[in-house]
Short mmCIF file of C-alpha atoms in Angstrom, two decimals:
data_model
loop_
_atom_site.label_atom_id
_atom_site.label_comp_id
_atom_site.label_asym_id
_atom_site.label_seq_id
_atom_site.Cartn_x
_atom_site.Cartn_y
_atom_site.Cartn_z
CA MET A 1 -7.78 2.31 -11.32
CA LYS A 2 -4.29 0.85 -11.89
CA THR A 3 -3.12 2.53 -8.67
CA ILE A 4 -6.07 1.17 -6.69
CA ILE A 5 -5.51 -2.37 -7.98
CA THR A 6 -1.77 -2.14 -7.26
CA PHE A 7 -2.44 -0.85 -3.74
CA ILE A 8 -4.96 -3.62 -2.99
CA ILE A 9 -2.70 -6.38 -4.35
CA VAL A 10 0.47 -5.14 -2.61
CA PHE A 11 -1.15 -4.45 0.75
CA GLY A 12 -3.31 -7.57 0.57
CA VAL A 13 -0.41 -9.91 -0.24
CA LEU A 14 1.77 -8.49 2.54
CA VAL A 15 -0.89 -8.86 5.22
CA ILE A 16 -2.12 -12.29 4.06
CA VAL A 17 1.45 -13.64 3.98
CA HIS A 18 1.99 -12.19 7.47
CA GLU A 19 -1.20 -13.71 8.85
CA PHE A 20 -0.51 -17.06 7.18
CA GLY A 21 2.66 -17.27 9.27
CA HIS A 22 0.61 -16.97 12.48
CA PHE A 23 -1.98 -19.40 11.06
CA PHE A 24 0.50 -22.11 10.04
CA PHE A 25 2.44 -22.24 13.30
CA ALA A 26 -0.70 -21.93 15.43
CA LYS A 27 -2.04 -25.04 13.67
CA ARG A 28 1.28 -26.84 14.23
CA SER A 29 1.11 -25.93 17.92
CA GLY A 30 -2.38 -27.35 18.41
CA ILE A 31 -3.99 -23.91 18.71
CA LEU A 32 -7.43 -23.67 17.15
CA VAL A 33 -7.59 -21.02 14.43
CA ARG A 34 -11.28 -20.19 14.45
CA GLU A 35 -11.21 -18.00 11.35
CA PHE A 36 -8.81 -17.09 8.55
CA ALA A 37 -10.17 -14.00 6.82
CA ILE A 38 -9.13 -12.45 3.53
CA GLY A 39 -10.22 -8.82 3.56
CA MET A 40 -11.93 -6.84 6.28
CA GLY A 41 -15.47 -5.74 7.11
CA PRO A 42 -18.72 -7.57 6.32
CA LYS A 43 -18.53 -11.22 5.28
CA ILE A 44 -19.19 -12.12 1.64
CA VAL A 45 -18.69 -15.89 1.73
CA ALA A 46 -17.55 -18.38 4.36
CA HIS A 47 -16.53 -22.04 4.36
CA GLN A 48 -15.89 -24.13 7.43
CA ALA A 49 -13.22 -26.73 6.71
CA LYS A 50 -12.66 -30.08 8.39
CA ASP A 51 -9.59 -28.67 10.15
CA GLY A 52 -11.91 -26.56 12.31
CA THR A 53 -11.07 -23.23 10.69
CA THR A 54 -13.68 -21.08 8.97
CA TYR A 55 -12.26 -19.42 5.85
CA THR A 56 -13.98 -16.15 4.97
CA LEU A 57 -13.81 -13.60 2.18
CA ARG A 58 -14.79 -10.14 3.38
CA LEU A 59 -15.97 -7.02 1.62
CA LEU A 60 -13.03 -4.61 1.99
CA PRO A 61 -10.16 -6.00 -0.12
CA ILE A 62 -7.36 -4.86 2.19
CA GLY A 63 -5.45 -7.21 4.43
CA GLY A 64 -6.87 -10.03 6.47
CA TYR A 65 -6.60 -11.62 9.91
CA VAL A 66 -6.59 -14.85 11.90
CA ARG A 67 -8.74 -15.50 14.97
CA MET A 68 -7.02 -17.82 17.39
CA ALA A 69 -8.90 -19.47 20.25
CA GLY A 70 -8.17 -17.80 23.56
CA MET A 71 -7.41 -14.35 22.16
CA GLY A 72 -10.07 -12.52 24.18
CA GLU A 73 -11.09 -9.79 21.76
CA GLU A 74 -11.87 -12.41 19.13
CA GLU A 75 -14.40 -14.43 21.16
CA THR A 76 -18.16 -14.45 20.55
CA GLU A 77 -20.04 -12.50 23.20
CA LEU A 78 -22.70 -14.51 25.05
CA SER A 79 -24.66 -13.02 27.95
CA PRO A 80 -27.53 -14.15 30.24
CA GLY A 81 -30.98 -13.40 28.81
CA MET A 82 -29.71 -13.60 25.27
CA PRO A 83 -32.07 -15.38 22.81
CA LEU A 84 -30.45 -18.17 20.81
CA SER A 85 -31.08 -21.67 19.58
CA VAL A 86 -29.19 -24.94 19.84
CA GLU A 87 -29.01 -27.96 17.60
CA LEU A 88 -28.56 -31.39 19.20
CA ASN A 89 -27.22 -34.69 17.88
CA GLU A 90 -28.83 -38.08 18.54
CA GLU A 91 -27.16 -38.30 21.96
CA GLY A 92 -28.65 -34.96 23.06
CA VAL A 93 -25.33 -33.13 22.84
CA VAL A 94 -25.22 -29.58 21.42
CA THR A 95 -23.46 -29.44 18.05
CA LYS A 96 -24.45 -25.89 17.03
CA ILE A 97 -25.28 -22.68 18.90
CA ASN A 98 -27.06 -20.07 16.80
CA THR A 99 -26.93 -16.43 17.94
CA SER A 100 -27.78 -14.94 14.54
CA LYS A 101 -31.11 -13.62 13.36
CA LYS A 102 -29.92 -14.12 9.78
CA VAL A 103 -29.70 -17.91 10.09
CA GLN A 104 -32.51 -20.33 10.91
CA LEU A 105 -31.75 -23.92 11.97
CA THR A 106 -34.66 -26.21 11.08
CA ASN A 107 -34.18 -28.74 13.90
CA SER A 108 -33.00 -26.36 16.61
CA ILE A 109 -34.35 -25.67 20.09
CA PRO A 110 -35.03 -21.98 20.93
CA MET A 111 -33.54 -20.94 24.26
CA GLU A 112 -33.06 -17.92 26.52
CA LEU A 113 -29.51 -18.19 27.83
CA VAL A 114 -29.04 -18.55 31.60
CA ARG A 115 -25.41 -19.60 31.82
CA HIS A 116 -22.72 -21.20 29.71
CA ASP A 117 -19.21 -22.60 29.97
CA LEU A 118 -17.72 -23.35 26.59
CA GLU A 119 -14.14 -23.57 27.87
CA ASP A 120 -14.00 -26.13 30.69
CA GLU A 121 -17.36 -27.75 31.54
CA LEU A 122 -18.64 -27.51 27.95
CA THR A 123 -22.25 -26.94 28.99
CA ILE A 124 -24.99 -24.47 28.14
CA SER A 125 -28.14 -23.76 30.19
CA GLY A 126 -31.29 -21.82 29.42
CA PHE A 127 -35.06 -21.59 29.42
CA VAL A 128 -36.41 -23.66 26.52
CA ASN A 129 -39.42 -22.55 24.45
CA GLY A 130 -40.22 -19.72 26.89
CA ASP A 131 -40.65 -22.04 29.88
CA GLU A 132 -38.95 -20.18 32.76
CA SER A 133 -39.92 -22.72 35.43
CA GLU A 134 -36.71 -24.68 34.98
CA ALA A 135 -33.46 -24.08 33.13
CA MET A 136 -32.38 -26.96 30.92
CA THR A 137 -28.68 -27.84 30.80
CA TYR A 138 -27.12 -29.50 27.77
CA PRO A 139 -23.59 -30.86 27.25
CA VAL A 140 -21.73 -29.23 24.38
CA LEU A 141 -19.60 -31.15 21.89
CA HIS A 142 -15.89 -30.28 22.00
CA GLU A 143 -16.01 -29.60 18.23
CA ALA A 144 -19.35 -27.71 18.37
CA THR A 145 -19.78 -24.55 16.33
CA ILE A 146 -21.34 -21.21 17.11
CA ILE A 147 -23.11 -19.03 14.55
CA GLU A 148 -22.29 -15.39 15.21
CA ALA A 149 -24.54 -12.38 14.70
CA ASP A 150 -23.32 -11.78 11.12
CA GLY A 151 -23.98 -15.43 10.20
CA THR A 152 -20.35 -16.60 10.36
CA GLU A 153 -20.06 -20.13 11.77
CA VAL A 154 -16.91 -20.82 13.80
CA ARG A 155 -15.78 -23.47 16.25
CA ILE A 156 -16.14 -22.90 19.99
CA ALA A 157 -12.87 -22.46 21.88
CA PRO A 158 -12.36 -25.10 24.62
CA ARG A 159 -9.41 -24.37 26.90
CA ASP A 160 -7.21 -27.21 25.61
CA VAL A 161 -7.06 -25.64 22.11
CA GLN A 162 -6.61 -22.06 23.28
CA PHE A 163 -3.48 -20.01 22.64
CA GLN A 164 -2.39 -20.03 26.29
CA SER A 165 -2.59 -23.84 26.43
CA ALA A 166 0.28 -24.22 23.96
CA LYS A 167 3.85 -24.46 25.23
CA LEU A 168 5.76 -21.21 25.65
CA TRP A 169 8.13 -21.88 22.75
CA GLN A 170 5.17 -22.69 20.50
CA ARG A 171 3.46 -19.42 21.39
CA MET A 172 6.68 -17.49 20.79
CA LEU A 173 7.12 -19.14 17.40
CA THR A 174 3.47 -18.40 16.53
CA ASN A 175 3.94 -14.73 17.45
CA PHE A 176 7.22 -14.48 15.52
CA ALA A 177 5.92 -16.33 12.46
CA GLY A 178 4.10 -13.31 10.98
CA PRO A 179 7.18 -11.05 10.76
CA MET A 180 9.28 -14.08 9.75
CA ASN A 181 7.00 -14.66 6.75
CA ASN A 182 7.42 -11.02 5.75
CA PHE A 183 11.21 -11.39 5.87
CA ILE A 184 11.02 -14.55 3.74
CA LEU A 185 8.71 -12.83 1.24
CA ALA A 186 11.09 -9.85 0.99
CA ILE A 187 14.07 -12.12 0.31
CA VAL A 188 12.15 -14.09 -2.35
CA LEU A 189 10.97 -10.88 -4.04
CA PHE A 190 14.49 -9.39 -4.09
CA ILE A 191 15.81 -12.63 -5.66
CA ILE A 192 13.01 -12.50 -8.26
CA LEU A 193 14.00 -8.90 -8.99
CA ALA A 194 17.60 -9.94 -9.54
CA PHE A 195 16.49 -12.51 -12.13
CA MET A 196 14.10 -10.05 -13.81
CA ARG A 197 16.84 -7.44 -14.10
CA GLY A 198 19.29 -10.00 -15.47
CA GLY A 199 21.67 -9.73 -12.54
CA VAL A 200 22.69 -7.81 -9.45
CA SER A 201 24.03 -4.27 -9.51
CA VAL A 202 27.63 -3.86 -8.33
CA THR A 203 28.03 -0.43 -6.72
CA ASN A 204 31.37 -0.89 -4.91
CA THR A 205 33.31 -0.34 -8.13
CA ASN A 206 34.22 2.56 -10.42
CA GLN A 207 33.79 0.36 -13.49
CA LEU A 208 31.20 1.19 -16.14
CA GLY A 209 28.41 -1.20 -17.07
CA GLU A 210 26.44 -1.37 -20.33
CA ILE A 211 26.79 1.68 -22.61
CA GLN A 212 23.54 2.70 -24.28
CA PRO A 213 23.77 2.93 -28.10
CA ASN A 214 23.98 6.51 -29.41
CA GLY A 215 24.07 7.84 -25.84
CA VAL A 216 26.32 10.53 -24.39
CA ALA A 217 28.90 8.03 -23.09
CA GLU A 218 29.20 6.15 -26.40
CA LYS A 219 29.58 9.37 -28.40
CA ALA A 220 32.31 10.53 -25.99
CA GLY A 221 34.21 7.27 -26.55
CA LEU A 222 33.53 5.50 -23.25
CA LYS A 223 33.27 1.70 -23.29
CA LYS A 224 31.90 -1.05 -21.08
CA GLU A 225 34.34 -2.09 -18.29
CA ASP A 226 36.21 1.25 -18.43
CA LYS A 227 37.25 2.36 -14.94
CA VAL A 228 36.68 6.01 -14.01
CA VAL A 229 39.79 6.99 -12.02
CA SER A 230 38.79 10.63 -11.47
CA ILE A 231 36.47 13.40 -12.67
CA ASN A 232 37.83 16.97 -12.74
CA GLY A 233 40.63 15.79 -10.45
CA GLU A 234 38.23 14.28 -7.89
CA LYS A 235 39.04 10.61 -7.22
CA ILE A 236 36.23 8.14 -7.95
CA THR A 237 36.18 4.87 -5.99
CA ASP A 238 32.63 3.56 -6.42
CA TRP A 239 29.47 3.88 -8.47
CA ASN A 240 27.66 6.13 -5.98
CA GLU A 241 30.43 8.76 -6.21
CA LEU A 242 30.34 8.54 -10.01
CA ALA A 243 26.55 8.88 -10.17
CA THR A 244 26.58 11.86 -7.77
CA VAL A 245 29.12 13.85 -9.79
CA ILE A 246 27.30 13.15 -13.07
CA SER A 247 23.83 14.02 -11.72
CA GLU A 248 25.09 17.29 -10.20
CA ASN A 249 26.61 18.56 -13.47
CA PRO A 250 24.02 18.58 -16.28
CA GLU A 251 25.34 20.13 -19.53
CA LYS A 252 28.74 20.86 -17.92
CA GLU A 253 31.91 19.54 -19.52
CA LEU A 254 33.75 17.11 -17.23
CA ASP A 255 37.32 15.81 -17.55
CA PHE A 256 37.37 12.03 -17.04
CA ILE A 257 40.56 10.07 -16.37
CA ILE A 258 39.84 6.56 -17.68
CA ASP A 259 41.68 3.30 -17.00
CA ARG A 260 41.12 0.94 -19.93
CA LYS A 261 42.88 -2.41 -19.47
CA GLY A 262 45.72 -0.77 -17.48
CA GLU A 263 46.20 2.28 -19.72
CA GLU A 264 45.09 5.70 -18.44
CA PHE A 265 43.93 8.58 -20.65
CA SER A 266 41.67 11.65 -20.50
CA ILE A 267 38.23 12.08 -22.10
CA SER A 268 35.95 15.14 -21.98
CA VAL A 269 32.29 14.26 -21.38
CA THR A 270 29.24 16.54 -21.09
CA PRO A 271 26.27 14.91 -19.29
CA ARG A 272 22.93 15.62 -20.93
CA ALA A 273 20.21 17.28 -18.83
CA GLU A 274 17.08 15.36 -17.83
CA LYS A 275 14.15 16.68 -15.82
CA SER A 276 13.64 15.09 -12.39
CA GLY A 277 10.78 16.81 -10.62
CA LYS A 278 11.50 20.55 -10.62
CA GLN A 279 15.22 20.26 -11.30
CA SER A 280 17.56 19.00 -13.99
CA VAL A 281 20.01 16.17 -13.41
CA GLY A 282 22.92 14.96 -15.51
CA LYS A 283 22.78 11.66 -17.42
CA LEU A 284 25.53 9.76 -19.27
CA ASP A 285 23.40 6.88 -20.61
CA ILE A 286 25.44 4.21 -18.82
CA ALA A 287 24.23 1.33 -16.64
CA VAL A 288 25.52 -0.01 -13.35
CA PRO A 289 27.80 -3.03 -13.85
CA MET A 290 26.01 -6.33 -13.14
CA LYS A 291 26.87 -9.79 -11.83
CA THR A 292 24.79 -12.23 -13.87
CA GLY A 293 25.65 -15.68 -12.51
CA LEU A 294 22.97 -17.88 -10.90
CA THR A 295 24.56 -17.76 -7.44
CA ASP A 296 25.23 -14.03 -7.88
CA LYS A 297 21.53 -13.39 -8.43
CA ILE A 298 20.45 -15.48 -5.43
CA PHE A 299 23.12 -14.14 -3.09
CA GLY A 300 22.55 -10.63 -4.43
CA GLY A 301 18.82 -10.84 -3.66
CA VAL A 302 19.58 -11.92 -0.08
CA THR A 303 22.14 -9.12 0.28
CA GLN A 304 19.67 -6.56 -1.05
CA ALA A 305 17.08 -7.72 1.49
CA PHE A 306 19.68 -7.33 4.27
CA ASP A 307 20.62 -3.86 3.00
CA SER A 308 16.96 -2.81 2.98
CA SER A 309 16.62 -3.90 6.61
CA LEU A 310 19.65 -1.75 7.52
CA THR A 311 17.98 1.21 5.79
CA ILE A 312 14.85 0.69 7.90
CA PHE A 313 16.89 0.43 11.11
CA LYS A 314 18.68 3.68 10.23
CA ALA A 315 15.30 5.35 9.70
CA LEU A 316 14.11 4.09 13.09
CA GLY A 317 17.31 5.42 14.65
CA SER A 318 16.68 8.85 13.14
CA LEU A 319 13.19 8.80 14.68
CA LEU A 320 14.70 8.27 18.13
CA THR A 321 17.20 11.11 17.73
CA GLY A 322 14.73 13.53 16.15
CA PHE A 323 11.07 12.53 15.96
CA SER A 324 9.01 13.98 13.13
CA LEU A 325 5.74 12.89 11.55
CA ASN A 326 7.32 13.66 8.17
CA LYS A 327 9.62 10.66 8.72
CA LEU A 328 6.58 8.37 8.94
CA GLY A 329 4.04 7.31 6.34
CA GLY A 330 0.56 5.82 6.56
CA PRO A 331 -2.02 4.49 4.10
CA VAL A 332 -2.05 7.77 2.13
CA MET A 333 1.70 7.63 1.55
CA MET A 334 1.42 3.94 0.64
CA PHE A 335 -1.23 4.85 -1.92
CA GLN A 336 0.99 7.59 -3.38
CA MET A 337 3.94 5.20 -3.59
CA SER A 338 1.68 2.56 -5.16
CA SER A 339 0.68 5.11 -7.79
CA GLN A 340 4.31 5.83 -8.62
CA ALA A 341 5.22 2.14 -8.69
CA ALA A 342 2.24 1.30 -10.92
CA SER A 343 3.32 3.93 -13.44
CA GLU A 344 6.89 2.58 -13.60
CA GLY A 345 6.12 -1.07 -14.27
CA ILE A 346 6.17 -4.54 -12.72
CA THR A 347 9.80 -4.47 -11.52
CA THR A 348 9.19 -1.28 -9.54
CA ILE A 349 6.02 -2.79 -8.04
CA ILE A 350 7.93 -5.89 -6.93
CA ALA A 351 10.74 -3.75 -5.48
CA PHE A 352 8.15 -1.65 -3.65
CA MET A 353 6.44 -4.77 -2.28
CA ALA A 354 9.77 -6.27 -1.17
CA MET A 355 10.77 -3.12 0.71
CA LEU A 356 7.32 -2.84 2.33
CA SER A 357 7.40 -6.50 3.36
CA MET A 358 10.74 -6.02 5.12
CA ASN A 359 9.37 -2.83 6.69
CA LEU A 360 6.21 -4.59 7.93
CA GLY A 361 8.23 -7.42 9.44
CA ILE A 362 10.59 -5.11 11.33
CA MET A 363 7.87 -2.72 12.51
CA ASN A 364 5.81 -5.62 13.85
CA LEU A 365 8.76 -6.73 15.97
CA LEU A 366 8.97 -3.42 17.83
CA PRO A 367 8.38 -4.05 21.57
CA ILE A 368 5.01 -2.27 21.58
CA PRO A 369 1.92 -3.89 23.15
CA ALA A 370 -0.58 -5.00 20.47
CA LEU A 371 2.27 -5.69 18.02
CA ASP A 372 3.96 -9.08 17.63
CA GLY A 373 7.11 -7.68 19.23
CA GLY A 374 5.14 -6.65 22.31
CA LYS A 375 3.67 -10.16 22.56
CA LEU A 376 7.15 -11.66 22.32
CA VAL A 377 8.32 -9.40 25.15
CA LEU A 378 5.48 -10.77 27.29
CA ASN A 379 6.49 -14.31 26.30
CA ILE A 380 10.08 -13.63 27.41
CA PHE A 381 8.78 -12.06 30.64
CA GLU A 382 6.76 -15.22 31.25
CA GLY A 383 9.82 -17.40 30.65
CA VAL A 384 11.92 -15.41 33.13
CA ARG A 385 9.14 -15.07 35.72
CA GLY A 386 7.93 -18.64 35.43
CA LYS A 387 4.29 -17.71 34.90
CA PRO A 388 2.38 -15.50 32.48
CA LEU A 389 1.03 -12.04 33.17
CA SER A 390 -2.63 -12.15 34.13
CA GLN A 391 -5.05 -11.88 31.21
CA GLU A 392 -6.50 -8.69 32.72
CA LYS A 393 -3.11 -6.93 32.86
CA GLU A 394 -2.13 -8.21 29.43
CA GLY A 395 -5.47 -6.96 28.08
CA ILE A 396 -4.87 -3.50 29.57
CA LEU A 397 -1.37 -3.32 28.06
CA THR A 398 -2.68 -4.43 24.68
CA PHE A 399 -5.53 -1.89 24.83
CA VAL A 400 -3.16 0.96 25.73
CA GLY A 401 -0.68 -0.07 23.00
CA PHE A 402 -3.44 -0.36 20.42
CA GLY A 403 -4.84 3.03 21.45
CA LEU A 404 -1.45 4.72 21.09
CA LEU A 405 -0.94 3.11 17.68
CA MET A 406 -4.35 4.33 16.52
CA VAL A 407 -3.60 7.89 17.69
CA LEU A 408 -0.25 7.78 15.88
CA MET A 409 -1.91 6.39 12.74
CA VAL A 410 -4.49 9.19 12.73
CA LEU A 411 -1.75 11.83 13.14
CA VAL A 412 0.42 10.27 10.42
CA THR A 413 -2.54 9.96 8.02
CA TRP A 414 -3.57 13.58 8.59
CA ASN A 415 0.02 14.70 8.07
CA ASP A 416 0.18 12.71 4.81
CA ILE A 417 -3.07 14.30 3.59
CA GLN A 418 -1.65 17.77 4.26
CA ARG A 419 1.65 16.91 2.53
CA PHE A 420 0.14 15.43 -0.62
CA PHE A 421 -3.09 17.38 -1.10
CA PHE A 422 -2.59 20.86 0.40
#
């Protein structure tokens, strides 16, 4: 249960923060956000706010999404012959269009749809009360709403508030805002981690940090701020080299050359053995030296976020030079990592979330249709060309990109299942 809750919270926060980026800058650009959903699947509750956005909570507690006007796959499907009802104001203008069998409007007019234009003309025509002798045409209010089949009420999408009606730079910023929010979240989480841990680890030094009481290092005579010059004649320049030598030599006596305040001397130390998976590793019961100043923690969190991005770029580079499904992970791997993080405590969960947030931001900027990076490529193409790609061609590219991503996701998920359960 702890793993499930951790997985839902981590994945949910990452996606909601990502989608809020799109939502915020779409609003600032005059683009109508028809729905902001928390969760996926069937609607549980919905509230239409005065800003024109319908906020919904959905059944499956993973992720969320925003529906922006003009994004074709998010529009309500209306077709000739479709039964619906309309609600009029005192001036005879349509304020609501009901397509749902779940919702009944008390003062509505039943209609069989003949034609509609909810983008430019803002009109709707149909046969009223079963009278097919003449189609009645009604003007539609610019801020009218439409009740969809599942009962969700959202605003219609006139052309002036659609995504494509915004300026190019506004659309680019709206597309980039999701990944940008993930980068910001990662930086904030890494800074929080630095404060929770009391400082930032310094790994580019051979100096020792805190010495655990009654541990191997203390019993051998090692002290905080000692510098390890060499081990068994092998020069030590940073913490990673020190940690590697220690971990590779459990229960083996090692000859340390120590520099303590400018004086060098030799100490024999035998790392204790500790189980790590199926093998034993050496431990000295020493901590990495830390910088504990306020600016050190803030700058260290930013640096750690940057380092994590470099790690992700290196992983992407290794995919290009030698592709393997084992280098990728899907929801199953995320669940496994959530389980491990949940068992290790809140700091590990935050570190896991920070790394995933950076990962999500970078992956979404890949120039693949259906991802934010693919949309930005189309924006740049439009800027160079002077006009956008036709909606039909853009739709085809998005469909192909989405299809390829789904195929890859299925393959990665199946590979994860085989790795973890068979």
